[in-house]
Short mmCIF file of C-alpha atoms in Angstrom, two decimals:
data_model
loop_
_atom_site.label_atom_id
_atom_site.label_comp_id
_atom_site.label_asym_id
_atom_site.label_seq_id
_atom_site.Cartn_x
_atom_site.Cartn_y
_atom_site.Cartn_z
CA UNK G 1 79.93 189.27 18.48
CA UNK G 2 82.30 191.82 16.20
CA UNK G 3 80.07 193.01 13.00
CA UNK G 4 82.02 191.83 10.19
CA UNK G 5 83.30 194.24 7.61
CA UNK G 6 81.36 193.65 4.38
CA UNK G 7 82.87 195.82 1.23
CA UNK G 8 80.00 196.34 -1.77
CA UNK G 9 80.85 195.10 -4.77
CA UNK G 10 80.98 197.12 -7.96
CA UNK G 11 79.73 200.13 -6.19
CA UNK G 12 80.59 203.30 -8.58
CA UNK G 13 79.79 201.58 -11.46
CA UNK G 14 76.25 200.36 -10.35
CA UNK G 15 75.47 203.63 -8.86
CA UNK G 16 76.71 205.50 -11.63
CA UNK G 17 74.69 203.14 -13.93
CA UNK G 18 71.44 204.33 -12.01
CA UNK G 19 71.86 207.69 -13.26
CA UNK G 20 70.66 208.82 -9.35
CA UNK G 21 68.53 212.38 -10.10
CA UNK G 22 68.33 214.60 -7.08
CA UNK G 23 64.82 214.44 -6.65
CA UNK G 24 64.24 210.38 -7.28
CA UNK G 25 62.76 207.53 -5.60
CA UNK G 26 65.00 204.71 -5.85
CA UNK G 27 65.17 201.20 -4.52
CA UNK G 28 68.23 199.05 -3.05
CA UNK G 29 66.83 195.95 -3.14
CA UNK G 30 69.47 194.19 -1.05
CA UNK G 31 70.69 196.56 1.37
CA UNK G 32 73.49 194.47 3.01
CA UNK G 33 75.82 196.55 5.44
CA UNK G 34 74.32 199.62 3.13
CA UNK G 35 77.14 199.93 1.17
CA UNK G 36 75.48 200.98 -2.25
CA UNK G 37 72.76 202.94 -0.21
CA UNK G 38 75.34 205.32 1.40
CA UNK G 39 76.16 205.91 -1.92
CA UNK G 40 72.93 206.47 -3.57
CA UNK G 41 72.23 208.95 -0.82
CA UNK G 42 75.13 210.90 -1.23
CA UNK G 43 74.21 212.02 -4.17
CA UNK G 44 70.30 212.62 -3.40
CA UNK G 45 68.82 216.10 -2.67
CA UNK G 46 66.74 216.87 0.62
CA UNK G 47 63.45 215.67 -1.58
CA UNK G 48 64.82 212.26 -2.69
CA UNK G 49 63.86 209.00 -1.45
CA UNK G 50 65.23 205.60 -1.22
CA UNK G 51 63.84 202.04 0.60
CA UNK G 52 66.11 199.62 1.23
CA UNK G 53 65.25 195.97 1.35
CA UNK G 54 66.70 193.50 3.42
CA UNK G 55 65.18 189.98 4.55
CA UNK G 56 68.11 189.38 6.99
CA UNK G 57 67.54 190.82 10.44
CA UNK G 58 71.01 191.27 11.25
CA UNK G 59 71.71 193.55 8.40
CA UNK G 60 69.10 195.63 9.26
CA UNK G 61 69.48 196.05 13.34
CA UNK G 62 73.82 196.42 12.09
CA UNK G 63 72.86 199.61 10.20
CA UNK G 64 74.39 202.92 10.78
CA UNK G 65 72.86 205.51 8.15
CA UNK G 66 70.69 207.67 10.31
CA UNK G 67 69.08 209.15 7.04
CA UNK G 68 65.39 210.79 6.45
CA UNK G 69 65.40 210.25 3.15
CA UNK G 70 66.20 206.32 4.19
CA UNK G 71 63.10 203.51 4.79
CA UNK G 72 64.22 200.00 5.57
CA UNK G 73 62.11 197.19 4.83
CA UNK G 74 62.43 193.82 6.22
CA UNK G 75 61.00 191.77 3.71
CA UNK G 76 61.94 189.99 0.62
CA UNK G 77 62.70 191.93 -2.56
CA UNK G 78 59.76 189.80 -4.39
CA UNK G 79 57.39 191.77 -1.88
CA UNK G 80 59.09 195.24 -3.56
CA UNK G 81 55.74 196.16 -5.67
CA UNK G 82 53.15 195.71 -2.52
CA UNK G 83 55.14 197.30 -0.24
CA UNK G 84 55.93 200.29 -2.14
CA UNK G 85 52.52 200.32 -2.89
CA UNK G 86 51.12 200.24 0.60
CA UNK G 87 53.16 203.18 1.05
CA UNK G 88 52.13 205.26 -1.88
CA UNK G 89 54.89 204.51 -4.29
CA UNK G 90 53.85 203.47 -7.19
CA UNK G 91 57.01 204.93 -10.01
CA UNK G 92 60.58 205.13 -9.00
CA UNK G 93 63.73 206.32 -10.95
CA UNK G 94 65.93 203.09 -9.99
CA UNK G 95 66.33 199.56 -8.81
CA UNK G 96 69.61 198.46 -7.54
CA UNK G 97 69.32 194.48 -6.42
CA UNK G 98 72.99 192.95 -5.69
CA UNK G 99 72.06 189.52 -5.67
CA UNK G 100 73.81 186.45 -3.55
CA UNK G 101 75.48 186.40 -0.28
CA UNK G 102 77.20 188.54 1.85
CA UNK G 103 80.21 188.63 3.85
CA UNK G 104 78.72 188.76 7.24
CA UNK G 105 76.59 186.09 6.62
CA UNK G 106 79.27 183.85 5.15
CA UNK G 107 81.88 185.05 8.16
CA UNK G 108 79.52 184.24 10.93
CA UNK G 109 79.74 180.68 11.49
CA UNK G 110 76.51 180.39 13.27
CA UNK G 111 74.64 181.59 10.01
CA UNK G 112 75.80 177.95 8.79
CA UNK G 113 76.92 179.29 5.34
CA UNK G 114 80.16 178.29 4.84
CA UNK G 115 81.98 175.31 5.35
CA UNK G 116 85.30 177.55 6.75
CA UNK G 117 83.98 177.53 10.28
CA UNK G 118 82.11 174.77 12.37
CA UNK G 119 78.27 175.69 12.81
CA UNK G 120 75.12 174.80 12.60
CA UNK G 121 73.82 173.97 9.22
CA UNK G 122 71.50 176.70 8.47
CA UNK G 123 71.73 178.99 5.89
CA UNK G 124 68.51 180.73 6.11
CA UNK G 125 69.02 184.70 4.88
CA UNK G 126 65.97 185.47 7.08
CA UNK G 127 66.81 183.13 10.42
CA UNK G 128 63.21 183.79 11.54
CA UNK G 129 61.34 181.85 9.07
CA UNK G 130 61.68 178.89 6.99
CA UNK G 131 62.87 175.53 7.01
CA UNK G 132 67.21 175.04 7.45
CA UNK G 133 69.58 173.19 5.47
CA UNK G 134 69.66 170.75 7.86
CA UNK G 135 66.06 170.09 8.35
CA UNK G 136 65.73 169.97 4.05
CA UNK G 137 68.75 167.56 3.91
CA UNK G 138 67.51 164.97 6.84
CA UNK G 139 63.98 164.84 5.09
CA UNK G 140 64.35 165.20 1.43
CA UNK G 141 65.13 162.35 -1.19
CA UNK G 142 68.36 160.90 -2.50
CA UNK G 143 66.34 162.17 -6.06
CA UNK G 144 65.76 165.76 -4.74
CA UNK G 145 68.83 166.31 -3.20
CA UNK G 146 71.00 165.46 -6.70
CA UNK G 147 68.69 167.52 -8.80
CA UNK G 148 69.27 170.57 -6.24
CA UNK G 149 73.14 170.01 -6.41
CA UNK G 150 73.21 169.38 -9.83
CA UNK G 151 70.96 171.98 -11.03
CA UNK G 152 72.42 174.80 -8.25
CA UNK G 153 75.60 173.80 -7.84
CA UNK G 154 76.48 172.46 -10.75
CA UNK G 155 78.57 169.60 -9.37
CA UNK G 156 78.94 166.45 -11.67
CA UNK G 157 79.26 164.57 -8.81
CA UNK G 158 76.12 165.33 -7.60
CA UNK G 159 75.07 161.42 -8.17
CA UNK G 160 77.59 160.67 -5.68
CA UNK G 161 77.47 163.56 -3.36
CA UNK G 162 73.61 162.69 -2.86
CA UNK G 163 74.14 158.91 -2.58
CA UNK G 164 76.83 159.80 0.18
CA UNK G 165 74.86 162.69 1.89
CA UNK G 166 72.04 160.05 2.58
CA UNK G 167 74.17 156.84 3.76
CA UNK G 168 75.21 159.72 6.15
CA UNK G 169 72.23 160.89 7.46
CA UNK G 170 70.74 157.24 8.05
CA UNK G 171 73.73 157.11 10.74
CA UNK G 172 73.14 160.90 12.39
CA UNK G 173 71.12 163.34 11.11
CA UNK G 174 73.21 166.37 9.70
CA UNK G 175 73.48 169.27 12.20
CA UNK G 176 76.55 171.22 11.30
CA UNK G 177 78.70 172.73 8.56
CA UNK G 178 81.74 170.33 9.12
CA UNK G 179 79.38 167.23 9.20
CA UNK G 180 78.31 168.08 5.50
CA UNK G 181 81.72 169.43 4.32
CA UNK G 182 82.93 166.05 5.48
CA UNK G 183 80.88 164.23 3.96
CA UNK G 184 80.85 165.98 0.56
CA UNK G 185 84.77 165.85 0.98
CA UNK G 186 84.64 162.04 0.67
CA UNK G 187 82.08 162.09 -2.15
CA UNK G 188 84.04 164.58 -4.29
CA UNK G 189 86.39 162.68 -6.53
CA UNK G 190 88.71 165.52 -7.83
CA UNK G 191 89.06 169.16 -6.38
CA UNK G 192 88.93 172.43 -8.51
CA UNK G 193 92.11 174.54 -7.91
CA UNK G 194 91.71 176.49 -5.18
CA UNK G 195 88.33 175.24 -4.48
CA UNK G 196 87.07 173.52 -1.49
CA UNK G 197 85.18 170.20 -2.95
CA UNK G 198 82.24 171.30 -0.62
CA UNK G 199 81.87 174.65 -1.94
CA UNK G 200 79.14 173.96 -5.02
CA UNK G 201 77.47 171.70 -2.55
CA UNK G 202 76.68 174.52 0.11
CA UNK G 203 76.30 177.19 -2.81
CA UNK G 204 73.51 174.99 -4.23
CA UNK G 205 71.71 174.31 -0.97
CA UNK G 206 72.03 178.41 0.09
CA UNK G 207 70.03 178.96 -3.42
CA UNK G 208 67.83 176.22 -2.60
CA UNK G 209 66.97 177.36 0.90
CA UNK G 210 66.17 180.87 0.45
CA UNK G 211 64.32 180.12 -3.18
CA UNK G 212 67.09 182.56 -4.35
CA UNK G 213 66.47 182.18 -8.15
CA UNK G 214 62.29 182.18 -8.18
CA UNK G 215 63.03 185.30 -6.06
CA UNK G 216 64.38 186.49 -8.94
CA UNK G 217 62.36 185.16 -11.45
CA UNK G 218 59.52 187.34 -9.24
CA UNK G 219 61.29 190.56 -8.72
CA UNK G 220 62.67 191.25 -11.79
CA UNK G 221 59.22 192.12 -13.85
CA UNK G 222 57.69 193.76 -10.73
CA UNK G 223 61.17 196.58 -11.04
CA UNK G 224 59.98 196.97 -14.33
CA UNK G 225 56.55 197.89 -13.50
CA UNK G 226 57.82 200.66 -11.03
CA UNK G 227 59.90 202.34 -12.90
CA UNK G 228 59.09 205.36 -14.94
CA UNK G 229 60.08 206.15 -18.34
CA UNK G 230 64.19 206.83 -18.03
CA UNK G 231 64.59 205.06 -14.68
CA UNK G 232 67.49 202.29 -14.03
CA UNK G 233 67.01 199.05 -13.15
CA UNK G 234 70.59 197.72 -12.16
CA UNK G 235 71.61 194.09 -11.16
CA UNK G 236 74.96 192.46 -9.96
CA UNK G 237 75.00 188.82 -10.33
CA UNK G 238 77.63 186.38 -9.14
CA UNK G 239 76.40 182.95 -10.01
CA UNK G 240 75.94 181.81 -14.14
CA UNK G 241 72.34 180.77 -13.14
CA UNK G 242 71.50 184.21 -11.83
CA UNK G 243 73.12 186.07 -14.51
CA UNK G 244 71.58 183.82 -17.01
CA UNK G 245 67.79 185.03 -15.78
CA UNK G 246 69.08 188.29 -15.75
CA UNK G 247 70.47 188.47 -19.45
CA UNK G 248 67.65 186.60 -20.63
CA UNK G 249 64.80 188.73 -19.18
CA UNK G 250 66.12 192.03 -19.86
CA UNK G 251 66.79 190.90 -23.50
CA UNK G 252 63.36 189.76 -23.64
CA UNK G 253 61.75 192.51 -22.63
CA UNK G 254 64.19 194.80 -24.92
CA UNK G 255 62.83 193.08 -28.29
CA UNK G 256 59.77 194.17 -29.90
CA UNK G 257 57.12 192.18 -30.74
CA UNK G 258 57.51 190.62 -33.97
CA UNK G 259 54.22 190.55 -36.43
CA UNK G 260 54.45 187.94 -39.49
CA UNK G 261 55.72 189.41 -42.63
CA UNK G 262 53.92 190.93 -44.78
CA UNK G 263 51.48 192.72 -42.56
CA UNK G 264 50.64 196.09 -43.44
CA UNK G 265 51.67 198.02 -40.30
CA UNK G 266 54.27 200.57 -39.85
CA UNK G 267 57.17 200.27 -37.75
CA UNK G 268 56.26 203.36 -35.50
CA UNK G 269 52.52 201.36 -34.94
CA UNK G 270 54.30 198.13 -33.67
CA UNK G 271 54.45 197.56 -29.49
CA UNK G 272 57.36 199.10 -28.59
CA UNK G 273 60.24 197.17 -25.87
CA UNK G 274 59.55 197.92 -21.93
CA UNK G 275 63.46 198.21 -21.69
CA UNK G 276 66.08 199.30 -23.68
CA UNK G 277 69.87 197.44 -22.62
CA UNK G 278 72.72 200.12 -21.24
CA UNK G 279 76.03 199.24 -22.83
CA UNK G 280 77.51 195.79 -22.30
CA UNK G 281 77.66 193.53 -19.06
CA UNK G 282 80.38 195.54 -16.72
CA UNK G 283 82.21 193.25 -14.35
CA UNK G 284 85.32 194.20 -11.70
CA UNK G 285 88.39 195.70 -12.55
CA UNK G 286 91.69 193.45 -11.36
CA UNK G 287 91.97 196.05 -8.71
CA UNK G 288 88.54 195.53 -7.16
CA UNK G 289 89.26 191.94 -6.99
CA UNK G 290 92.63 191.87 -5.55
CA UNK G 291 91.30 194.24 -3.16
CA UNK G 292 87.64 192.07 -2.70
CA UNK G 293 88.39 188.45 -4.26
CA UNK G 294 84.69 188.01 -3.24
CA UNK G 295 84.19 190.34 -6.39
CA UNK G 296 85.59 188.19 -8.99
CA UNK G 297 82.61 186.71 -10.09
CA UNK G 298 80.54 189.63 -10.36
CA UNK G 299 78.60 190.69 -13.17
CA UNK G 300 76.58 194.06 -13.77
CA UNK G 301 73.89 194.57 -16.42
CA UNK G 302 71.51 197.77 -16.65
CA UNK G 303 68.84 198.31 -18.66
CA UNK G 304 66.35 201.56 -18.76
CA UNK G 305 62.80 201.75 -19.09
CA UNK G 306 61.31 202.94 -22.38
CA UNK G 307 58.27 205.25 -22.94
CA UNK G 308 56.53 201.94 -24.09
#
């Protein structure tokens, strides 16, 4: 099978936003086809470093940086802190994490992603462990399954979409992408322009699946911890759910404690933010996204770690 191109999204302005030093550690917490990490190590000296996660097999065995200063990791980014750790790492100077899904996965129709190509309904990032989409959908209730679509997806016809995706299933059990597109299809009252009616269905179960958003919710904190005082953390979002954790934790951890009024403490005594925001949220230029419509969506925020 042909490797399918897959073009990085954003990729001077999130490597430019890591500030990469010549001598620093840094982390590409979704390493992909290594798009951003060909990047980060072109501009790394002969003592840099950089490990690159990836939970998908494929992405790591389709690799073709033959780097020293490279480490792939097949793992999780969640598991970023112990496995840094169990190799001695304990500060770096940057996090990159581009978040979602990428072309490859969503090209190849037996990674049951996308509703474009017949195949089995999968949608595991890491194919070697984990339960499918099909094996969630045949067993979970009409309840669970609209609270996934609604929540992840976002559909407002998730009532519907969950009431038809079970009538289905008590006929044949769902096996492939064009059995659930078909169904959804039906379900879907009114189509978005230039949107497939199945396409917040699949997005929602793909988040689902891989726990994309408690992955997240886990990661995000532990980048903190690693980095020293100056270093990057950079993260490209492309669904309003992700972006919304994102915004939210880096604001949070860029406010200072507040004390009640009144107290007498000086404002040089008070605990000072873990993060400090980097200009505003950067997202692709109409170029980028005529050239890579998968871009359009995208949304980059950076914040830096304080002295605190």
């Amino acid at each position: 099978m042909s490797e399918v191109a897959h073009v990085p999204v954003l990729p001077e302005e999130a490597v430019a936003a890591l500030r990469v030093r010549a001598d620093g550690i840094y982390v590409d917490g979704t390493f992909g086809r290594g798009g951003h990490s060909a990047a980060i190590l072109a501009l790394l000296g002969v003592r840099g470093r950089l490990f690159a996660f990836d939970q998908d097999p494929a992405a790591l065995a389709a690799h073709a940086i033959a780097d020293r200063r490279l480490e792939l990791i097949h793992g999780r980014f969640s598991t970023m802190k112990a496995e840094l750790g169990a190799r001695g790492v304990t500060r770096v100077a940057g996090v990159l994490l581009d978040l979602g899904v990428s072309s490859p996965q969503l090209d190849e129709a037996h990674r049951g992603f996308s509703f474009s190509a017949d195949g089995p309904l999968d949608m595991r990032m890491d194919p070697t462990r984990g339960e499918t989409a099909a094996g969630w959908l045949n067993r979970a209730t009409e309840q669970e399954i609209r609270e996934v679509i609604g929540t992840y997806g976002e559909e407002r016809f998730a009532k519907q979409v969950a009431g038809a995706i079970v009538a289905a299933r008590s006929r044949e059990p769902f096996r492939t992408t064009r059995q659930l597109a078909e169904v959804v299809g039906g379900a879907v009252r009114t189509r978005e322009p230039g949107k497939h009616p199945a396409t917040r269905t699949f997005q929602a179960l793909r988040i689902h699946v891989n726990q994309e958003l408690a992955e997240l919710e886990m990661t995000l904190p532990q980048a903190v911890d690693l980095l020293e005082p100056g270093g990057r953390l950079a993260v490209i979002s492309f669904h309003s759910l992700e972006d919304r954790i994102v915004k939210n934790f880096m604001r949070e951890a860029a406010t200072a404690d507040r004390l009640p009024r009144g107290l007498p403490v000086r404002a040089k005594d008070l605990p000072q933010p873990r993060l400090r925001l980097v200009g505003r949220a950067i997202r692709p230029s109409i170029a980028e996204v005529e050239a890579n419509p998968r871009a359009r969506s995208a949304t980059l925020r950076v914040a830096e770690r304080t002295g605190a």
